[in-house]
Amino acid sequence: MRRFPFASALVTGASSGIGAEMAKQLGEAGVPTVLVARRADRLQEIADRFDGFSVIEADLGTGVGVNAVVSAVGSSEHQIDLVVNNAGFGTSGQFADLDPDRLGDEIDLNVTALTKISNAALAAMRERGSGYLLNVSSVASFQPAPGLAVYAATKAYVTSLTEALHEEMRGTGVHVSALCPGLTKTEFQARSNTSEYEATFPHFAWTSVQSVASAGLDGVAKNRAIIVPGALYRGLVATSGVVPRSVTRRLSALASKIRT
Ligand SMILES: NC(=O)c1ccc[n+]([C@@H]2O[C@H](COP(=O)([O-])OP(=O)(O)OC[C@H]3O[C@@H](n4cnc5c(N)ncnc54)[C@H](OP(=O)(O)O)[C@@H]3O)[C@@H](O)[C@H]2O)c1
């Protein structure tokens, strides 16, 4: 059986995709986990398969939902060693055409909820002198993404915040990591109106949900600041660090024209 250094966990967005897979991998390793999302029936199905699992039905786009998770991660009675901020979604299309309320909801979830839950988690973990925070960002965080502009901007925030928190927690015993996946087949594509990517991008461009979840859990256990699953995406991220920003921005815009 796989062994992790955390004895308890909480995963947001555990009802599908990367979050559901992380929940399964934690369950198979015997780590009791709190599952968070809006679709409680899906969460319960996963929870029923593993000992010590529980469910919080919460809409993290609302203050009530975020507060429920903030209370759980700050609890001294039921200590949570690993917190995974995974819930998130995107909106594809030309920025000026998009519904502003939807963009606001995207920022509320990807940025505000993640910030408040990270804050509560790190306060409790620093006090204990141990803990693990894994924030799910994206390779889209490393350059602007015309056609997914707000999504990439929210993920740039997540990567920047998480790297800063990684440094702030250095020497405290608390691990902080950003998981930056590339294309991964989940419900994300349907939710973000990017289903056409499945036909546009070749097989080798897709990372499996199992390897993404596994890389995230192993990476935060090792206190890696940034985790990029897959050799292809590690190469692209390394290149984006040396190529001038004007070039990566232009290439990103051209890629979006191929997609649409
Ligand atoms: N798939 C990719 O290609 C890819 C690439 C890079 C990064 N990512 C990131 O990976 C993370 C997981 O995405 P995924 O690919 O696994 O997509 P997914 O299958 O659509 O899963 C998203 C999860 O977030 C939850 N969620 C959405 N809105 C919520 C809300 N208001 N309150 C609470 N939970 C909410 C969903 O549950 P409910 O609908 O039940 O609430 C679901 O469990 C996201 O942060 C995404 O940005 C994905």
mmCIF file of C-alpha atoms and ligand atoms in Angstrom:
data_model
loop_
_atom_site.group_PDB
_atom_site.id
_atom_site.type_symbol
_atom_site.label_atom_id
_atom_site.label_comp_id
_atom_site.label_asym_id
_atom_site.label_seq_id
_atom_site.Cartn_x
_atom_site.Cartn_y
_atom_site.Cartn_z
ATOM 1 C CA MET A 1 0.000 0.000 0.000
ATOM 2 C CA ARG A 2 1.169 3.514 -0.833
ATOM 3 C CA ARG A 3 2.163 5.539 2.244
ATOM 4 C CA PHE A 4 1.727 9.277 2.688
ATOM 5 C CA PRO A 5 3.071 11.460 5.522
ATOM 6 C CA PHE A 6 -0.428 12.902 6.147
ATOM 7 C CA ALA A 7 -2.921 11.097 8.404
ATOM 8 C CA SER A 8 -6.000 13.081 7.322
ATOM 9 C CA ALA A 9 -7.012 15.194 4.320
ATOM 10 C CA LEU A 10 -9.640 17.498 2.820
ATOM 11 C CA VAL A 11 -10.127 17.823 -0.949
ATOM 12 C CA THR A 12 -12.338 20.477 -2.573
ATOM 13 C CA GLY A 13 -13.903 19.642 -5.917
ATOM 14 C CA ALA A 14 -13.818 15.937 -5.052
ATOM 15 C CA SER A 15 -16.995 15.024 -6.970
ATOM 16 C CA SER A 16 -15.217 14.602 -10.331
ATOM 17 C CA GLY A 17 -11.961 14.721 -12.265
ATOM 18 C CA ILE A 18 -8.660 15.354 -10.506
ATOM 19 C CA GLY A 19 -10.241 15.855 -7.064
ATOM 20 C CA ALA A 20 -12.216 12.589 -7.212
ATOM 21 C CA GLU A 21 -9.067 10.737 -8.283
ATOM 22 C CA MET A 22 -7.046 12.269 -5.433
ATOM 23 C CA ALA A 23 -9.798 11.210 -3.017
ATOM 24 C CA LYS A 24 -9.574 7.633 -4.339
ATOM 25 C CA GLN A 25 -5.782 7.541 -4.080
ATOM 26 C CA LEU A 26 -5.967 8.883 -0.510
ATOM 27 C CA GLY A 27 -8.641 6.318 0.353
ATOM 28 C CA GLU A 28 -6.581 3.462 -1.090
ATOM 29 C CA ALA A 29 -3.653 4.632 1.059
ATOM 30 C CA GLY A 30 -5.862 4.612 4.183
ATOM 31 C CA VAL A 31 -5.985 8.406 4.668
ATOM 32 C CA PRO A 32 -9.405 9.486 6.047
ATOM 33 C CA THR A 33 -10.556 12.364 3.845
ATOM 34 C CA VAL A 34 -13.223 15.065 3.911
ATOM 35 C CA LEU A 35 -14.771 15.518 0.461
ATOM 36 C CA VAL A 36 -16.130 18.934 -0.576
ATOM 37 C CA ALA A 37 -18.277 19.941 -3.586
ATOM 38 C CA ARG A 38 -21.877 20.800 -4.457
ATOM 39 C CA ARG A 39 -22.922 17.354 -5.761
ATOM 40 C CA ALA A 40 -23.206 15.556 -2.431
ATOM 41 C CA ASP A 41 -24.511 12.339 -4.018
ATOM 42 C CA ARG A 42 -21.270 11.948 -5.991
ATOM 43 C CA LEU A 43 -19.195 12.672 -2.884
ATOM 44 C CA GLN A 44 -21.167 10.152 -0.836
ATOM 45 C CA GLU A 45 -20.569 7.433 -3.448
ATOM 46 C CA ILE A 46 -16.807 7.889 -3.025
ATOM 47 C CA ALA A 47 -17.025 8.282 0.769
ATOM 48 C CA ASP A 48 -18.936 4.996 1.107
ATOM 49 C CA ARG A 49 -15.981 3.096 -0.358
ATOM 50 C CA PHE A 50 -13.407 4.114 2.273
ATOM 51 C CA ASP A 51 -13.110 4.116 6.070
ATOM 52 C CA GLY A 52 -13.270 7.443 7.873
ATOM 53 C CA PHE A 53 -14.391 9.503 4.859
ATOM 54 C CA SER A 54 -16.941 12.304 5.308
ATOM 55 C CA VAL A 55 -18.702 14.821 3.090
ATOM 56 C CA ILE A 56 -19.253 18.578 3.195
ATOM 57 C CA GLU A 57 -21.818 19.718 0.620
ATOM 58 C CA ALA A 58 -20.739 23.287 -0.098
ATOM 59 C CA ASP A 59 -20.908 25.835 -2.893
ATOM 60 C CA LEU A 60 -17.510 27.533 -2.647
ATOM 61 C CA GLY A 61 -18.832 30.413 -4.699
ATOM 62 C CA THR A 62 -20.740 31.507 -1.589
ATOM 63 C CA GLY A 63 -19.589 32.865 1.772
ATOM 64 C CA VAL A 64 -21.562 30.148 3.606
ATOM 65 C CA GLY A 65 -19.859 27.391 1.627
ATOM 66 C CA VAL A 66 -16.368 28.834 2.102
ATOM 67 C CA ASN A 67 -16.962 29.342 5.842
ATOM 68 C CA ALA A 68 -17.980 25.689 6.255
ATOM 69 C CA VAL A 69 -14.624 24.602 4.807
ATOM 70 C CA VAL A 70 -12.674 27.299 6.690
ATOM 71 C CA SER A 71 -14.145 25.926 9.954
ATOM 72 C CA ALA A 72 -13.242 22.365 9.010
ATOM 73 C CA VAL A 73 -9.612 23.099 8.117
ATOM 74 C CA GLY A 74 -9.141 25.240 11.255
ATOM 75 C CA SER A 75 -10.643 22.650 13.611
ATOM 76 C CA SER A 76 -8.352 21.498 16.422
ATOM 77 C CA GLU A 77 -10.783 18.697 17.320
ATOM 78 C CA HIS A 78 -10.600 16.999 13.883
ATOM 79 C CA GLN A 79 -7.125 17.948 12.682
ATOM 80 C CA ILE A 80 -6.667 18.000 8.905
ATOM 81 C CA ASP A 81 -3.063 17.411 7.813
ATOM 82 C CA LEU A 82 -3.458 17.884 4.039
ATOM 83 C CA VAL A 83 -5.716 20.507 2.440
ATOM 84 C CA VAL A 84 -6.178 20.382 -1.351
ATOM 85 C CA ASN A 85 -7.730 23.446 -2.993
ATOM 86 C CA ASN A 86 -8.764 21.763 -6.231
ATOM 87 C CA ALA A 87 -12.259 23.095 -7.090
ATOM 88 C CA GLY A 88 -12.124 25.397 -10.099
ATOM 89 C CA PHE A 89 -13.487 26.063 -13.555
ATOM 90 C CA GLY A 90 -12.772 28.118 -16.675
ATOM 91 C CA THR A 91 -14.685 30.059 -19.315
ATOM 92 C CA SER A 92 -13.573 29.913 -22.911
ATOM 93 C CA GLY A 93 -14.344 32.633 -25.458
ATOM 94 C CA GLN A 94 -13.515 36.214 -26.326
ATOM 95 C CA PHE A 95 -13.435 38.183 -23.072
ATOM 96 C CA ALA A 96 -15.685 40.997 -24.354
ATOM 97 C CA ASP A 97 -18.402 38.476 -25.311
ATOM 98 C CA LEU A 98 -18.532 36.653 -21.970
ATOM 99 C CA ASP A 99 -21.120 36.914 -19.207
ATOM 100 C CA PRO A 100 -19.626 39.114 -16.457
ATOM 101 C CA ASP A 101 -21.528 37.264 -13.724
ATOM 102 C CA ARG A 102 -19.976 33.973 -14.793
ATOM 103 C CA LEU A 103 -16.512 35.576 -14.802
ATOM 104 C CA GLY A 104 -17.200 36.881 -11.295
ATOM 105 C CA ASP A 105 -18.204 33.367 -10.168
ATOM 106 C CA GLU A 106 -14.964 32.007 -11.662
ATOM 107 C CA ILE A 107 -12.875 34.514 -9.704
ATOM 108 C CA ASP A 108 -14.902 33.833 -6.521
ATOM 109 C CA LEU A 109 -14.113 30.118 -6.758
ATOM 110 C CA ASN A 110 -10.609 30.009 -8.272
ATOM 111 C CA VAL A 111 -9.231 32.984 -6.318
ATOM 112 C CA THR A 112 -11.341 34.070 -3.319
ATOM 113 C CA ALA A 113 -12.361 30.671 -1.947
ATOM 114 C CA LEU A 114 -8.851 29.279 -2.461
ATOM 115 C CA THR A 115 -7.308 32.288 -0.686
ATOM 116 C CA LYS A 116 -9.590 32.072 2.357
ATOM 117 C CA ILE A 117 -9.204 28.299 2.718
ATOM 118 C CA SER A 118 -5.397 28.566 2.309
ATOM 119 C CA ASN A 119 -5.312 31.293 4.960
ATOM 120 C CA ALA A 120 -7.286 29.214 7.485
ATOM 121 C CA ALA A 121 -5.294 26.066 6.714
ATOM 122 C CA LEU A 122 -1.881 27.713 7.092
ATOM 123 C CA ALA A 123 -2.843 29.472 10.338
ATOM 124 C CA ALA A 124 -3.749 26.093 11.870
ATOM 125 C CA MET A 125 -0.755 24.259 10.354
ATOM 126 C CA ARG A 126 1.818 26.875 11.381
ATOM 127 C CA GLU A 127 0.486 26.665 14.948
ATOM 128 C CA ARG A 128 1.002 22.885 14.899
ATOM 129 C CA GLY A 129 4.372 23.133 13.141
ATOM 130 C CA SER A 130 3.259 20.677 10.471
ATOM 131 C CA GLY A 131 0.852 20.343 7.580
ATOM 132 C CA TYR A 132 0.460 20.179 3.795
ATOM 133 C CA LEU A 133 -1.319 22.626 1.473
ATOM 134 C CA LEU A 134 -1.740 21.727 -2.203
ATOM 135 C CA ASN A 135 -3.278 24.374 -4.488
ATOM 136 C CA VAL A 136 -4.343 23.209 -7.932
ATOM 137 C CA SER A 137 -3.240 25.749 -10.532
ATOM 138 C CA SER A 138 -2.504 25.051 -14.232
ATOM 139 C CA VAL A 139 0.200 25.305 -16.893
ATOM 140 C CA ALA A 140 -2.038 28.157 -18.117
ATOM 141 C CA SER A 141 -0.692 30.124 -15.134
ATOM 142 C CA PHE A 142 2.701 30.644 -16.810
ATOM 143 C CA GLN A 143 1.559 32.814 -19.751
ATOM 144 C CA PRO A 144 -1.508 34.832 -20.772
ATOM 145 C CA ALA A 145 -4.125 32.716 -22.602
ATOM 146 C CA PRO A 146 -6.229 34.638 -25.129
ATOM 147 C CA GLY A 147 -9.571 32.799 -25.345
ATOM 148 C CA LEU A 148 -9.253 31.674 -21.715
ATOM 149 C CA ALA A 149 -8.055 35.028 -20.390
ATOM 150 C CA VAL A 150 -9.750 35.144 -16.986
ATOM 151 C CA TYR A 151 -9.018 31.481 -16.286
ATOM 152 C CA ALA A 152 -5.292 31.910 -16.971
ATOM 153 C CA ALA A 153 -5.265 35.098 -14.888
ATOM 154 C CA THR A 154 -6.882 33.306 -11.930
ATOM 155 C CA LYS A 155 -4.334 30.512 -12.215
ATOM 156 C CA ALA A 156 -1.432 33.008 -12.467
ATOM 157 C CA TYR A 157 -2.727 34.304 -9.132
ATOM 158 C CA VAL A 158 -2.830 30.769 -7.685
ATOM 159 C CA THR A 159 0.742 29.944 -8.747
ATOM 160 C CA SER A 160 2.099 33.303 -7.537
ATOM 161 C CA LEU A 161 0.280 33.111 -4.205
ATOM 162 C CA THR A 162 1.328 29.523 -3.618
ATOM 163 C CA GLU A 163 5.006 30.150 -4.400
ATOM 164 C CA ALA A 164 4.985 33.082 -1.967
ATOM 165 C CA LEU A 165 3.331 30.941 0.727
ATOM 166 C CA HIS A 166 5.858 28.156 0.099
ATOM 167 C CA GLU A 167 8.628 30.629 0.968
ATOM 168 C CA GLU A 168 6.754 32.119 3.944
ATOM 169 C CA MET A 169 6.347 28.641 5.434
ATOM 170 C CA ARG A 170 9.981 27.632 4.876
ATOM 171 C CA GLY A 171 11.411 26.257 8.113
ATOM 172 C CA THR A 172 8.012 25.969 9.843
ATOM 173 C CA GLY A 173 7.404 22.303 9.031
ATOM 174 C CA VAL A 174 4.507 23.218 6.723
ATOM 175 C CA HIS A 175 4.657 22.154 3.059
ATOM 176 C CA VAL A 176 3.008 24.319 0.369
ATOM 177 C CA SER A 177 2.816 23.308 -3.310
ATOM 178 C CA ALA A 178 1.144 24.383 -6.552
ATOM 179 C CA LEU A 179 0.041 21.574 -8.884
ATOM 180 C CA CYS A 180 0.125 22.834 -12.495
ATOM 181 C CA PRO A 181 -1.420 20.250 -14.835
ATOM 182 C CA GLY A 182 -1.674 20.511 -18.608
ATOM 183 C CA LEU A 183 -4.616 19.097 -20.570
ATOM 184 C CA THR A 184 -6.368 16.383 -18.547
ATOM 185 C CA LYS A 185 -9.664 14.760 -19.599
ATOM 186 C CA THR A 186 -12.239 15.535 -16.895
ATOM 187 C CA GLU A 187 -15.556 17.373 -16.709
ATOM 188 C CA PHE A 188 -13.480 20.577 -16.991
ATOM 189 C CA GLN A 189 -13.792 20.580 -20.806
ATOM 190 C CA ALA A 190 -17.627 20.430 -20.754
ATOM 191 C CA ARG A 191 -17.828 22.950 -17.916
ATOM 192 C CA SER A 192 -15.452 25.417 -19.563
ATOM 193 C CA ASN A 193 -16.796 25.098 -23.135
ATOM 194 C CA THR A 194 -13.536 23.592 -24.312
ATOM 195 C CA SER A 195 -14.864 20.156 -25.370
ATOM 196 C CA GLU A 196 -13.485 20.719 -28.894
ATOM 197 C CA TYR A 197 -9.949 20.423 -27.426
ATOM 198 C CA GLU A 198 -10.457 16.636 -27.356
ATOM 199 C CA ALA A 199 -10.535 16.558 -31.166
ATOM 200 C CA THR A 200 -7.992 19.358 -31.668
ATOM 201 C CA PHE A 201 -5.145 18.282 -29.407
ATOM 202 C CA PRO A 202 -3.246 15.053 -30.155
ATOM 203 C CA HIS A 203 -3.228 12.108 -27.775
ATOM 204 C CA PHE A 204 0.263 12.907 -26.453
ATOM 205 C CA ALA A 205 -0.899 16.346 -25.253
ATOM 206 C CA TRP A 206 -3.229 14.745 -22.671
ATOM 207 C CA THR A 207 -2.080 13.768 -19.205
ATOM 208 C CA SER A 208 -4.016 11.059 -17.368
ATOM 209 C CA VAL A 209 -6.073 12.084 -14.376
ATOM 210 C CA GLN A 210 -4.369 9.306 -12.368
ATOM 211 C CA SER A 211 -0.860 10.616 -13.035
ATOM 212 C CA VAL A 212 -1.887 14.227 -12.319
ATOM 213 C CA ALA A 213 -3.475 13.314 -8.970
ATOM 214 C CA SER A 214 -0.558 11.093 -8.050
ATOM 215 C CA ALA A 215 2.056 13.743 -8.953
ATOM 216 C CA GLY A 216 0.204 16.291 -6.813
ATOM 217 C CA LEU A 217 0.034 14.087 -3.710
ATOM 218 C CA ASP A 218 3.657 12.925 -4.041
ATOM 219 C CA GLY A 219 4.861 16.463 -4.816
ATOM 220 C CA VAL A 220 3.323 18.109 -1.765
ATOM 221 C CA ALA A 221 4.626 15.252 0.419
ATOM 222 C CA LYS A 222 8.125 16.205 -0.865
ATOM 223 C CA ASN A 223 7.446 19.966 -0.488
ATOM 224 C CA ARG A 224 7.953 20.759 -4.173
ATOM 225 C CA ALA A 225 6.979 24.437 -4.722
ATOM 226 C CA ILE A 226 5.705 23.780 -8.262
ATOM 227 C CA ILE A 227 4.587 20.422 -9.597
ATOM 228 C CA VAL A 228 4.142 20.062 -13.367
ATOM 229 C CA PRO A 229 2.996 16.532 -14.309
ATOM 230 C CA GLY A 230 4.332 15.118 -17.605
ATOM 231 C CA ALA A 231 7.631 15.630 -19.445
ATOM 232 C CA LEU A 232 5.951 17.565 -22.289
ATOM 233 C CA TYR A 233 4.516 20.192 -19.948
ATOM 234 C CA ARG A 234 7.678 20.392 -17.822
ATOM 235 C CA GLY A 235 9.542 21.210 -21.067
ATOM 236 C CA LEU A 236 7.005 23.858 -22.100
ATOM 237 C CA VAL A 237 7.077 25.509 -18.674
ATOM 238 C CA ALA A 238 10.889 25.532 -18.657
ATOM 239 C CA THR A 239 10.843 27.143 -22.128
ATOM 240 C CA SER A 240 8.341 29.804 -21.077
ATOM 241 C CA GLY A 241 10.877 30.908 -18.448
ATOM 242 C CA VAL A 242 13.560 31.688 -21.046
ATOM 243 C CA VAL A 243 11.568 32.810 -24.104
ATOM 244 C CA PRO A 244 10.630 36.544 -24.112
ATOM 245 C CA ARG A 245 7.110 37.170 -22.753
ATOM 246 C CA SER A 246 6.049 38.877 -26.000
ATOM 247 C CA VAL A 247 6.795 35.604 -27.841
ATOM 248 C CA THR A 248 4.962 33.277 -25.409
ATOM 249 C CA ARG A 249 1.979 35.662 -25.451
ATOM 250 C CA ARG A 250 1.865 35.610 -29.267
ATOM 251 C CA LEU A 251 2.256 31.811 -29.440
ATOM 252 C CA SER A 252 -0.527 31.447 -26.905
ATOM 253 C CA ALA A 253 -2.773 33.687 -29.048
ATOM 254 C CA LEU A 254 -1.930 31.629 -32.174
ATOM 255 C CA ALA A 255 -2.712 28.374 -30.320
ATOM 256 C CA SER A 256 -6.098 29.795 -29.350
ATOM 257 C CA LYS A 257 -6.825 30.568 -33.039
ATOM 258 C CA ILE A 258 -6.045 26.955 -33.960
ATOM 259 C CA ARG A 259 -8.429 25.773 -31.247
ATOM 260 C CA THR A 260 -11.351 28.026 -32.241
HETATM 261 N N1 LIG B 1 -8.732 19.252 -16.686
HETATM 262 C C1 LIG B 1 -7.756 20.024 -17.085
HETATM 263 O O1 LIG B 1 -7.338 20.006 -18.270
HETATM 264 C C2 LIG B 1 -7.080 20.950 -16.090
HETATM 265 C C3 LIG B 1 -5.831 21.480 -16.435
HETATM 266 C C4 LIG B 1 -5.196 22.321 -15.533
HETATM 267 C C5 LIG B 1 -5.793 22.604 -14.318
HETATM 268 N N2 LIG B 1 -7.007 22.085 -14.008
HETATM 269 C C6 LIG B 1 -7.602 22.437 -12.708
HETATM 270 O O2 LIG B 1 -7.848 21.257 -11.988
HETATM 271 C C7 LIG B 1 -8.878 21.499 -11.010
HETATM 272 C C8 LIG B 1 -9.879 20.371 -11.065
HETATM 273 O O3 LIG B 1 -10.516 20.415 -12.330
HETATM 274 P P1 LIG B 1 -10.955 19.111 -13.120
HETATM 275 O O4 LIG B 1 -10.212 19.109 -14.388
HETATM 276 O O5 LIG B 1 -10.914 17.918 -12.257
HETATM 277 O O6 LIG B 1 -12.465 19.530 -13.482
HETATM 278 P P2 LIG B 1 -13.877 18.928 -13.078
HETATM 279 O O7 LIG B 1 -13.957 17.482 -13.398
HETATM 280 O O8 LIG B 1 -14.868 19.860 -13.707
HETATM 281 O O9 LIG B 1 -13.915 19.103 -11.495
HETATM 282 C C9 LIG B 1 -14.149 20.346 -10.891
HETATM 283 C C10 LIG B 1 -14.576 20.114 -9.436
HETATM 284 O O10 LIG B 1 -14.791 21.410 -8.840
HETATM 285 C C11 LIG B 1 -16.051 21.382 -8.183
HETATM 286 N N3 LIG B 1 -16.668 22.700 -8.175
HETATM 287 C C12 LIG B 1 -16.956 23.483 -9.248
HETATM 288 N N4 LIG B 1 -17.604 24.591 -8.851
HETATM 289 C C13 LIG B 1 -17.728 24.506 -7.491
HETATM 290 C C14 LIG B 1 -18.304 25.325 -6.492
HETATM 291 N N5 LIG B 1 -18.917 26.492 -6.802
HETATM 292 N N6 LIG B 1 -18.248 24.917 -5.206
HETATM 293 C C15 LIG B 1 -17.670 23.739 -4.877
HETATM 294 N N7 LIG B 1 -17.086 22.919 -5.765
HETATM 295 C C16 LIG B 1 -17.125 23.305 -7.057
HETATM 296 C C17 LIG B 1 -16.897 20.395 -8.979
HETATM 297 O O11 LIG B 1 -17.905 19.824 -8.143
HETATM 298 P P3 LIG B 1 -19.458 20.204 -8.139
HETATM 299 O O12 LIG B 1 -19.845 20.577 -9.545
HETATM 300 O O13 LIG B 1 -20.099 18.951 -7.640
HETATM 301 O O14 LIG B 1 -19.581 21.335 -7.159
HETATM 302 C C18 LIG B 1 -15.854 19.333 -9.321
HETATM 303 O O15 LIG B 1 -15.747 18.417 -8.258
HETATM 304 C C19 LIG B 1 -9.451 22.881 -11.352
HETATM 305 O O16 LIG B 1 -8.931 23.841 -10.453
HETATM 306 C C20 LIG B 1 -8.950 23.139 -12.760
HETATM 307 O O17 LIG B 1 -8.826 24.509 -13.036
HETATM 308 C C21 LIG B 1 -7.664 21.265 -14.864
#
